[in-house]
mmCIF file with all atom_site columns, C-alpha atoms in Angstrom:
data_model
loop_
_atom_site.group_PDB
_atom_site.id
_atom_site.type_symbol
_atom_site.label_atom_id
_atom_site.label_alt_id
_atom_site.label_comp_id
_atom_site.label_asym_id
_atom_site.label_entity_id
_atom_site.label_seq_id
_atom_site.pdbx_PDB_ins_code
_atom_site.Cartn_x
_atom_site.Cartn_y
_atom_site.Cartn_z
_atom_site.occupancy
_atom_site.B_iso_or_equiv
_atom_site.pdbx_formal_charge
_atom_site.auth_seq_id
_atom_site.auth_comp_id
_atom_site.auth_asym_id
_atom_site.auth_atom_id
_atom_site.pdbx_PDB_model_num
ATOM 1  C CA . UNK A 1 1  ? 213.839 122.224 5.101   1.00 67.00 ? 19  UNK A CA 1
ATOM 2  C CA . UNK A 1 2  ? 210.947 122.650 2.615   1.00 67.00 ? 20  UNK A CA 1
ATOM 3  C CA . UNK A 1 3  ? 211.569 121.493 -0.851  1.00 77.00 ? 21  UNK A CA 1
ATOM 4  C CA . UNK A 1 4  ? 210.957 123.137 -3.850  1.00 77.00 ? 22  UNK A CA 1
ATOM 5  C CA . UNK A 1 5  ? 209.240 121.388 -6.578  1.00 80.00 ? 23  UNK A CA 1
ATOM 6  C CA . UNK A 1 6  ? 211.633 119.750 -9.584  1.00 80.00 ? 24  UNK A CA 1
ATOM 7  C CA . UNK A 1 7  ? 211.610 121.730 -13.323 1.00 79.00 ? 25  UNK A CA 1
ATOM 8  C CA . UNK A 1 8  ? 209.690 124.600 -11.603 1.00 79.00 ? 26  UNK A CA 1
ATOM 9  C CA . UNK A 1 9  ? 212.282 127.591 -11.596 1.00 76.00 ? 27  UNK A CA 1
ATOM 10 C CA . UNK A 1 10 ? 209.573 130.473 -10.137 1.00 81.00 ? 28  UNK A CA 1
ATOM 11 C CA . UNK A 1 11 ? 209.173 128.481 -7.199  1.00 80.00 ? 29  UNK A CA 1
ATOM 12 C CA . UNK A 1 12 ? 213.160 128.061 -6.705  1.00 81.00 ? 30  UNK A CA 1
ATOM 13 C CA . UNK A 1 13 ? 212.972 132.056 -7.225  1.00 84.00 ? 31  UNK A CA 1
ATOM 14 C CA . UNK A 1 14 ? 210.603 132.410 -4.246  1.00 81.00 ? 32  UNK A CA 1
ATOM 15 C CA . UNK A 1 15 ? 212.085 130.243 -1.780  1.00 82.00 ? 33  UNK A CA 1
ATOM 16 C CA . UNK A 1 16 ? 215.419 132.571 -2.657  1.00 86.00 ? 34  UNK A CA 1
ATOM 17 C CA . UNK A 1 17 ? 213.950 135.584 -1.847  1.00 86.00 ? 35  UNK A CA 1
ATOM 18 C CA . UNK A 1 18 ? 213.134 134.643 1.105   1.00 85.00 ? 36  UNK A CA 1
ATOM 19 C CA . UNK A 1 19 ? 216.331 133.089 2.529   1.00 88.00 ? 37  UNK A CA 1
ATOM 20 C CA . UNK A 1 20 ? 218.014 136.419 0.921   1.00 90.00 ? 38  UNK A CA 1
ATOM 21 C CA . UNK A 1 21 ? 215.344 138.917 3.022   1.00 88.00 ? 39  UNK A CA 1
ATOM 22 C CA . UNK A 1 22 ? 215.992 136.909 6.341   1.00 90.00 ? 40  UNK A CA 1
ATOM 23 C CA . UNK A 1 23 ? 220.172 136.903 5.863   1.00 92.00 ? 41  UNK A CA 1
ATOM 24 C CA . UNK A 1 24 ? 219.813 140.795 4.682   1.00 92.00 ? 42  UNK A CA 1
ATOM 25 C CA . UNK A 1 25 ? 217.009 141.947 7.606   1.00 88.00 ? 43  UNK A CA 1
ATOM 26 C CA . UNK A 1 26 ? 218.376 139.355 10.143  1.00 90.00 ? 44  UNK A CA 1
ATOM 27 C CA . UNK A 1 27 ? 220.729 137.309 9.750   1.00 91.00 ? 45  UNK A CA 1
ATOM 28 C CA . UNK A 1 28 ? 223.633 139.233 8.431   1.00 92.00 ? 46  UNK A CA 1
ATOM 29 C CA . UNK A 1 29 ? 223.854 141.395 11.845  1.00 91.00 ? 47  UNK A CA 1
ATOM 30 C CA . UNK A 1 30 ? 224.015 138.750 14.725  1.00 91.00 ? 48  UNK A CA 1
ATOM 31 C CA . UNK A 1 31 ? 226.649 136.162 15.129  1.00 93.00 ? 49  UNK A CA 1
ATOM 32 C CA . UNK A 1 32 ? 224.801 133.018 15.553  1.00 93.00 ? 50  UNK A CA 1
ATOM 33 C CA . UNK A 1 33 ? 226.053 130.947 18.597  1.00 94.00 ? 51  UNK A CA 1
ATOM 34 C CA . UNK A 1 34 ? 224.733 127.684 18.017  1.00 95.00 ? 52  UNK A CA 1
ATOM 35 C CA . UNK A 1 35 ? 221.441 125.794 16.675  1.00 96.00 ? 53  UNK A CA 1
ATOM 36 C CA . UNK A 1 36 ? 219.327 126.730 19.828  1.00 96.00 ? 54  UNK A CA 1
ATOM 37 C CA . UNK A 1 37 ? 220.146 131.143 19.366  1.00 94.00 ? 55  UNK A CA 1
ATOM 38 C CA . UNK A 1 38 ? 219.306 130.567 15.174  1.00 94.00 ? 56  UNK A CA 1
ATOM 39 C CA . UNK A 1 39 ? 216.161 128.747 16.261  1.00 95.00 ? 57  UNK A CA 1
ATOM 40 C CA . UNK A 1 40 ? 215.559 131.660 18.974  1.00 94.00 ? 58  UNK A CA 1
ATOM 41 C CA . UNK A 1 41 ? 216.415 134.492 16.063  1.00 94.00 ? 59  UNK A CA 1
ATOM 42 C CA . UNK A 1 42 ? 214.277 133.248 13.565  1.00 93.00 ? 60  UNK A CA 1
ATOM 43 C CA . UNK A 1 43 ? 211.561 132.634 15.597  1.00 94.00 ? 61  UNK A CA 1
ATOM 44 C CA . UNK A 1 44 ? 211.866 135.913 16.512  1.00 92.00 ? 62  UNK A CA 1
ATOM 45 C CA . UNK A 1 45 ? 212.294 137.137 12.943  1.00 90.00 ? 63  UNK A CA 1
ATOM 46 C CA . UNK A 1 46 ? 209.626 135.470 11.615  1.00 90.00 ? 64  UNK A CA 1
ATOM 47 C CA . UNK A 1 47 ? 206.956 136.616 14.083  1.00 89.00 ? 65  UNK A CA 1
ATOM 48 C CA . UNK A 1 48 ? 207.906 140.229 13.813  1.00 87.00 ? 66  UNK A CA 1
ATOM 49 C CA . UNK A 1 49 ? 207.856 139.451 9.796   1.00 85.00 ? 67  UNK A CA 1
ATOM 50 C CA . UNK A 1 50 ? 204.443 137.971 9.705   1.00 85.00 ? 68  UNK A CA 1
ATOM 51 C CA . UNK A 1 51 ? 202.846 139.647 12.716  1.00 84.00 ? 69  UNK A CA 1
ATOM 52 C CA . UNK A 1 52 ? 203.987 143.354 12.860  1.00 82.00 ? 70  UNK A CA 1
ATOM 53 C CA . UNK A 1 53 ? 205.893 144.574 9.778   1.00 82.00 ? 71  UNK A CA 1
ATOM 54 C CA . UNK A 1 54 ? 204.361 146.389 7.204   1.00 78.00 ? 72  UNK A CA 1
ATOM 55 C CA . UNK A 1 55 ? 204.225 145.213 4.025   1.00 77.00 ? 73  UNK A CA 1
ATOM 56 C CA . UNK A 1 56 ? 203.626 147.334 1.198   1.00 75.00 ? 74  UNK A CA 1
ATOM 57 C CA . UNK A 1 57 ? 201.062 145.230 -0.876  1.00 78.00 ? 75  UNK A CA 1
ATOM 58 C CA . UNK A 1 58 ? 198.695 144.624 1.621   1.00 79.00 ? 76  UNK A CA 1
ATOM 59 C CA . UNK A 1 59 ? 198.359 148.658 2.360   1.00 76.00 ? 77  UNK A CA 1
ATOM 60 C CA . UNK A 1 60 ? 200.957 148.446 5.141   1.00 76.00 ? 78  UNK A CA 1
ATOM 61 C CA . UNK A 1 61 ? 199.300 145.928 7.099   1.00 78.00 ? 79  UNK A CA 1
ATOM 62 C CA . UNK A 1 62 ? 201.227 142.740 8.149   1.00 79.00 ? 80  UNK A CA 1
ATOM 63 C CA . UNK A 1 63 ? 200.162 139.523 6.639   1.00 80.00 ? 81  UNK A CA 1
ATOM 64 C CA . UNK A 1 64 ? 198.711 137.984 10.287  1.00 81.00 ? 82  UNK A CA 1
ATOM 65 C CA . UNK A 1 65 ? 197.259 141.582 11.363  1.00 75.00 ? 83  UNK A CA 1
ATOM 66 C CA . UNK A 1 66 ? 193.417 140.867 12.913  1.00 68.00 ? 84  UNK A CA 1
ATOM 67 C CA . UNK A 1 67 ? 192.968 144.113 10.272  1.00 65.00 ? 85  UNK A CA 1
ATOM 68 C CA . UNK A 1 68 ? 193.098 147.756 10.068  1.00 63.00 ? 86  UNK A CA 1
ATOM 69 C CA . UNK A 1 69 ? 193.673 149.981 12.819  1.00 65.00 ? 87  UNK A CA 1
ATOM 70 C CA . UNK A 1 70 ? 192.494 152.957 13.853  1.00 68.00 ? 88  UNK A CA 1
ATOM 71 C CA . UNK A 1 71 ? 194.261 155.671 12.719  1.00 68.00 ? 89  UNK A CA 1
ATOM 72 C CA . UNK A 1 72 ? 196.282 157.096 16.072  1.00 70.00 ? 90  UNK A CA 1
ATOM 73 C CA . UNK A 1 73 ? 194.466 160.055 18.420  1.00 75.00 ? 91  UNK A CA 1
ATOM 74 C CA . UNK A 1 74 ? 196.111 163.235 18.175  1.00 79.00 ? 92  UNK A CA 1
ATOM 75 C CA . UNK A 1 75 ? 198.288 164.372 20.089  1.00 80.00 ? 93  UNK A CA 1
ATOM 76 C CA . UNK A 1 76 ? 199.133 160.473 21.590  1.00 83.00 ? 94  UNK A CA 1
ATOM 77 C CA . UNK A 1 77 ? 202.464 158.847 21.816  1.00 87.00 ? 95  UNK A CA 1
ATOM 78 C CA . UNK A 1 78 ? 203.971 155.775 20.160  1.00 84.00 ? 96  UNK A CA 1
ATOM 79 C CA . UNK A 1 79 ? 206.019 152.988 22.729  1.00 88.00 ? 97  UNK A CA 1
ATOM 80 C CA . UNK A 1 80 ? 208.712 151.455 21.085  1.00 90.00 ? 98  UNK A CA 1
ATOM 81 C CA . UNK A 1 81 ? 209.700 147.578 21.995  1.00 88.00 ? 99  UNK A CA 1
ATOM 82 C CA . UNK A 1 82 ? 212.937 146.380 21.120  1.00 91.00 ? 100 UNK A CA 1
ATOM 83 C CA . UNK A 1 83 ? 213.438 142.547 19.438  1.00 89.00 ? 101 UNK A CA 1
ATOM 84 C CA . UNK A 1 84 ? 216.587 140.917 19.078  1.00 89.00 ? 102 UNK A CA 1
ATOM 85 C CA . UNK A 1 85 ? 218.472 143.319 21.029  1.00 87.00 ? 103 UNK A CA 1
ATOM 86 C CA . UNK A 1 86 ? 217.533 146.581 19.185  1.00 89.00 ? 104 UNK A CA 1
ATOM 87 C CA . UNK A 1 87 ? 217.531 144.931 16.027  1.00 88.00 ? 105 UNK A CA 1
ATOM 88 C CA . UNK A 1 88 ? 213.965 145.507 15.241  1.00 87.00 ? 106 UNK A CA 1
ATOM 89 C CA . UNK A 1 89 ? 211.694 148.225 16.916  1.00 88.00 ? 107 UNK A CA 1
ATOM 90 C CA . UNK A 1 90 ? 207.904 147.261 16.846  1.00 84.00 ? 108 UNK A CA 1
ATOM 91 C CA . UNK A 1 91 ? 206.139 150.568 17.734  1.00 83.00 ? 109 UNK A CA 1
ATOM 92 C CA . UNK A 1 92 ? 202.439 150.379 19.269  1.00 80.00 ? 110 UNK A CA 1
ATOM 93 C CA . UNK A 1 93 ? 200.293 153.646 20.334  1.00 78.00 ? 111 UNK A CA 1
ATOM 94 C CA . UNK A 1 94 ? 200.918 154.261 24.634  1.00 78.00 ? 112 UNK A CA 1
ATOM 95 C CA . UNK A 1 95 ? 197.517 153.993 26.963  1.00 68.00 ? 113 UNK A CA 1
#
């Protein structure tokens, strides 16, 4: 549980965007079993978030991304790799 800091609403604001982004992206498509398959999920979740989605202010790079990539060869394929059964596709150029 992190905290938010008292008579600070724009912090409060942040921490609810987040917890709204998870239950919307996440969250509002699985049915949770127990404490162990949420802990599974989000750790799941949150790597994808932070290590493979694109986010639009940082040019479509993740936050955790080693950089830009090269832009993909002609004519090459993409390999898609499911998470959280099909929930999320992470898509990285084939061999």
């Amino acid at each position: 549980m992190v905290r938010t800091p008292t008579r600070t609403p724009v912090a409060n604001a942040f921490a609810e965007r987040r917890v709204g982004t998870v239950r919307r992206e996440c969250l509002d498509h699985l049915l949770i079993l127990g404490e162990q398959h949420a802990t599974a999920v989000l750790t799941a979740y949150i790597d994808h978030y932070n290590q493979h989605r694109p986010h639009r202010s940082l040019q479509q790079q993740a936050p955790l991304s080693t950089g830009t990539s090269p832009p993909p060869e002609p004519g090459t394929s993409a390999v898609r790799h499911d998470r959280l059964g099909g929930l999320i596709h992470e898509y990285r150029q084939a061999a």
